[in-house]
Tab-separated table of C-alpha atoms in Angstrom:
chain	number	residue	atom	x	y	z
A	298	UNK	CA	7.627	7.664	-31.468
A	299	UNK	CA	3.518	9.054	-31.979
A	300	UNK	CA	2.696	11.676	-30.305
A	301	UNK	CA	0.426	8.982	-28.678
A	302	UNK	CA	3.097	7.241	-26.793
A	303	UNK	CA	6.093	7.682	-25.137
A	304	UNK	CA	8.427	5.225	-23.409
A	305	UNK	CA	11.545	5.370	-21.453
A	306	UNK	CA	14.553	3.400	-20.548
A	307	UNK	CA	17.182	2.475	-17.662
A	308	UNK	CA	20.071	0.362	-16.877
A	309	UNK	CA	19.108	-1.787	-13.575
A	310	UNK	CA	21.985	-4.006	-11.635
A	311	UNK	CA	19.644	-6.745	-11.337
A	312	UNK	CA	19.114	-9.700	-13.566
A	313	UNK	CA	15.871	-9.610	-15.843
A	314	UNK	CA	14.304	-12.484	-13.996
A	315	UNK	CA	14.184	-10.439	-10.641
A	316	UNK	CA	13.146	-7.122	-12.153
A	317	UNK	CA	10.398	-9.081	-14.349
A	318	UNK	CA	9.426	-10.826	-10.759
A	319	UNK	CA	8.779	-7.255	-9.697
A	320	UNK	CA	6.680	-6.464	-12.592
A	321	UNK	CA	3.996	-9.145	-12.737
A	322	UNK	CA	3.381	-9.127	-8.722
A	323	UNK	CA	0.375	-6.425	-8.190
A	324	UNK	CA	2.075	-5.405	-4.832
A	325	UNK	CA	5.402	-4.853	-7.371
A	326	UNK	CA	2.913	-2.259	-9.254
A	327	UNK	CA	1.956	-0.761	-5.892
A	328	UNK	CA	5.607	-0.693	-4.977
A	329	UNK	CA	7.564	0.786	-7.795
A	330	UNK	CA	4.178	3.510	-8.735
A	331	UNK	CA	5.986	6.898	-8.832
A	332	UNK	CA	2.179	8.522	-9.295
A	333	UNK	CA	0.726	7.861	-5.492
A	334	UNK	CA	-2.454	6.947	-7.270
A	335	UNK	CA	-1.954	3.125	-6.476
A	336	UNK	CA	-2.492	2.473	-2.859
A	337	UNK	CA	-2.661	-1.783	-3.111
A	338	UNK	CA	-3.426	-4.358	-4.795
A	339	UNK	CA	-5.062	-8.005	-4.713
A	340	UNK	CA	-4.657	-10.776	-6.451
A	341	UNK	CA	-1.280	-13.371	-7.644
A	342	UNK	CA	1.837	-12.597	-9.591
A	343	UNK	CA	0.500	-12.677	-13.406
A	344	UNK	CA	2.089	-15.371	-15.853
A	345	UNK	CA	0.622	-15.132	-19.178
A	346	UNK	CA	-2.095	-12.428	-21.142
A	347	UNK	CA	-5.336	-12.781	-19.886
A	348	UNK	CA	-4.157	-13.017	-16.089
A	349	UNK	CA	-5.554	-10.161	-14.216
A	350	UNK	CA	-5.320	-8.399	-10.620
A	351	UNK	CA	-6.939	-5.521	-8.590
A	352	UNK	CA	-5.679	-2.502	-7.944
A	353	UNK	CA	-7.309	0.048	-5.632
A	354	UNK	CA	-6.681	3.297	-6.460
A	355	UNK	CA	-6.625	6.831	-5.252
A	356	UNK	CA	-6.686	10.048	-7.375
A	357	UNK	CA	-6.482	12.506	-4.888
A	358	UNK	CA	-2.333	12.318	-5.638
A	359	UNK	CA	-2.606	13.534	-9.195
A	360	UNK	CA	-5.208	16.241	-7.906
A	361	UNK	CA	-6.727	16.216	-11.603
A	362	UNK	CA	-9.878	14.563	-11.963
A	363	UNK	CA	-12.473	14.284	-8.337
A	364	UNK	CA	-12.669	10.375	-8.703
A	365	UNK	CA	-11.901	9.843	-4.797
A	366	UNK	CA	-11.095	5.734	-4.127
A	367	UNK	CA	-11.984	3.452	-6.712
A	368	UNK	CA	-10.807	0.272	-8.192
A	369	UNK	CA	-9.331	-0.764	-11.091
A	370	UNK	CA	-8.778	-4.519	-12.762
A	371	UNK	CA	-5.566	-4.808	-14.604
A	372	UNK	CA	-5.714	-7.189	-17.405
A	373	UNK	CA	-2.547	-8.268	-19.030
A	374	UNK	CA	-2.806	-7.959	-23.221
A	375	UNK	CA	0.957	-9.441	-23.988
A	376	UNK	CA	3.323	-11.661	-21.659
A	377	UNK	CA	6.875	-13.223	-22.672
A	378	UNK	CA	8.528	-14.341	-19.747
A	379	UNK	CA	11.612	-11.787	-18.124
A	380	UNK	CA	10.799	-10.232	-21.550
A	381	UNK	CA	7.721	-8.294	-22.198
A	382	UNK	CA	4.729	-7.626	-20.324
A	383	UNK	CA	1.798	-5.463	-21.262
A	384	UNK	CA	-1.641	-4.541	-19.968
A	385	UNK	CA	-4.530	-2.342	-20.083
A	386	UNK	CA	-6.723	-0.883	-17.441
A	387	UNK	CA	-10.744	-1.637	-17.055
A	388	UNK	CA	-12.543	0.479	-14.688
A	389	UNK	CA	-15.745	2.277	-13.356
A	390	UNK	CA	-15.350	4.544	-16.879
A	391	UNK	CA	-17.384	3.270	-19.661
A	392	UNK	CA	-16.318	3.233	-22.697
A	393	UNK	CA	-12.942	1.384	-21.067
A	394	UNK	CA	-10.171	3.880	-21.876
A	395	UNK	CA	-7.964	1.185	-24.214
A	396	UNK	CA	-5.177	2.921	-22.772
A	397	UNK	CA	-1.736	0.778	-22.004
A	398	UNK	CA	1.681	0.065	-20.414
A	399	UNK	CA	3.934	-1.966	-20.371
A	400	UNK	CA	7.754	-2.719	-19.496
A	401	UNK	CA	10.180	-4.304	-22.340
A	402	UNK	CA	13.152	-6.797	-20.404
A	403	UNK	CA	16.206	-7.300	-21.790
A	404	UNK	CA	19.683	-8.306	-20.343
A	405	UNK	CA	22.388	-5.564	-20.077
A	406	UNK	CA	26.566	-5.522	-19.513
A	407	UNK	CA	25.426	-4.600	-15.682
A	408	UNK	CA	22.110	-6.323	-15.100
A	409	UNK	CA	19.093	-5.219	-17.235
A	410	UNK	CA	17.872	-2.987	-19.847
A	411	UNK	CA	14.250	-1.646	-18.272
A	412	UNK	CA	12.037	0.122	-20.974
A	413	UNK	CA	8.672	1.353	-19.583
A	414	UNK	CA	6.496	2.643	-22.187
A	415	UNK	CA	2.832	4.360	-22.086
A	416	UNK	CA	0.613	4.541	-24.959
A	417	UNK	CA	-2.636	5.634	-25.820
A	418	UNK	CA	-3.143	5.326	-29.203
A	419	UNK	CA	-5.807	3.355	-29.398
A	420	UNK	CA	-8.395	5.447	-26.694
A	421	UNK	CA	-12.032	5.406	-27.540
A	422	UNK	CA	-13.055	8.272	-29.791
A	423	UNK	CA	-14.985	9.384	-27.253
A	424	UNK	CA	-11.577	10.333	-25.057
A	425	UNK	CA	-9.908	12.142	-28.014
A	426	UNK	CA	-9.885	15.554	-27.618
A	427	UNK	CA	-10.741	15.890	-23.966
A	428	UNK	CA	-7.103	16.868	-22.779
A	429	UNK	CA	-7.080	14.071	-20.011
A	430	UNK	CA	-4.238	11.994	-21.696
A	431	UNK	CA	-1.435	11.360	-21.274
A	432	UNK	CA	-2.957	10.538	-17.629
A	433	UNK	CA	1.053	9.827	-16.607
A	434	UNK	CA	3.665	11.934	-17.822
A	435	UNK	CA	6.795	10.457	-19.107
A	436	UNK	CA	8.475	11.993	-16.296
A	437	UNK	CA	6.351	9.798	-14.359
A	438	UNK	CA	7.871	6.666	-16.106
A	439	UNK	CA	11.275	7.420	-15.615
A	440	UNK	CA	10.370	8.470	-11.812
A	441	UNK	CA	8.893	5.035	-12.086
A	442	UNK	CA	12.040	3.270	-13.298
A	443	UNK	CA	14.363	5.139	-10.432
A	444	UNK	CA	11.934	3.530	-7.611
A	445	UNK	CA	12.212	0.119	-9.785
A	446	UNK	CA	15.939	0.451	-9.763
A	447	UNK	CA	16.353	1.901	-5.974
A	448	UNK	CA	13.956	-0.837	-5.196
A	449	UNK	CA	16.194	-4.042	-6.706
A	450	UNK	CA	19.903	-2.321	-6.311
A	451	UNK	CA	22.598	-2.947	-3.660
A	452	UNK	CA	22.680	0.292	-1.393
A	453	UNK	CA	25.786	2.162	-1.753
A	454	UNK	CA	28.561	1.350	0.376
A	455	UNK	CA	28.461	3.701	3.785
A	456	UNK	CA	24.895	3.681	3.396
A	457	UNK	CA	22.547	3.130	6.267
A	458	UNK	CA	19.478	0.896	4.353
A	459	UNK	CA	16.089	2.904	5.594
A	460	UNK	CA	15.014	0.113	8.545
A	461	UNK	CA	18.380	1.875	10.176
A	462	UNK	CA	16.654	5.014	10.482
A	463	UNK	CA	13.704	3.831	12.518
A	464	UNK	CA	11.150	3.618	9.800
């Protein structure tokens, strides 16, 4: 692995085509973020590269950088179907930051084999050397994968599901 890229993996007890379902609906990127920074979403489940959605975004969760609310448009740079999905991020910051994620799909002995990968390797020059990347920590992927996997999992027997506590 580069130093310009890190990537992560978990064993989910879902079948790929539900966890991939998750990952090409923009609400499923607003539900599984471990970051805070995406608040919603617009736009339809993604089904091939070039599809892209809205996310809007706040910063303020990171505490890093004073961007406040902005918007981002996610454009997806690789797609195979309950496989492989990848994207990139275009924004307010010009040069576009060529950064990207992605999730790798593949079917496990309980369910599915989730690897969540972040990689900035190919940032414009004029990024490199500024300390802002990686923006996410691989922590943050992993934290990423446990919401993915809470989010798609059976509860554990004896458990009261969250609606029971009055949320």
């Amino acid at each position: 692995m580069s130093s310009e890229r890190f990537e992560v993996s978990r064993e989910i007890a879902a079948p790929p085509e539900k966890v991939f379902a998750v990952l090409c609906d923009p609400a499923g990127h607003v539900l599984i973020d471990s970051s805070g920074m995406l608040q919603s979403a617009e736009g339809e489940p993604v089904s091939r590269a070039g599809d892209e959605f809205v996310v809007h975004m706040d910063r303020e969760s990171l505490n890093d950088y004073p961007l406040g609310k902005y918007d981002v448009k996610v454009i997806i740079t690789e797609f195979e179907r309950d496989a492989h999905i990848q994207w990139t991020i275009h924004g307010t910051i010009k040069p576009p930051l060529r950064h990207l994620y992605g999730y790798r799909v593949e079917p496990s002995e309980i369910g599915t084999l989730v690897t969540s990968y972040y990689d900035w390797s190919q940032i414009d020059d004029a990024y490199r050397g500024t300390g802002i990347f990686p923006v996410i920590p691989e922590a943050g992927l992993r934290a990423t994968l446990g919401i993915l996997a809470r989010s798609l999992e059976q509860p554990p027997p004896g458990t009261r599901p969250v609606s029971a506590l009055g949320l």
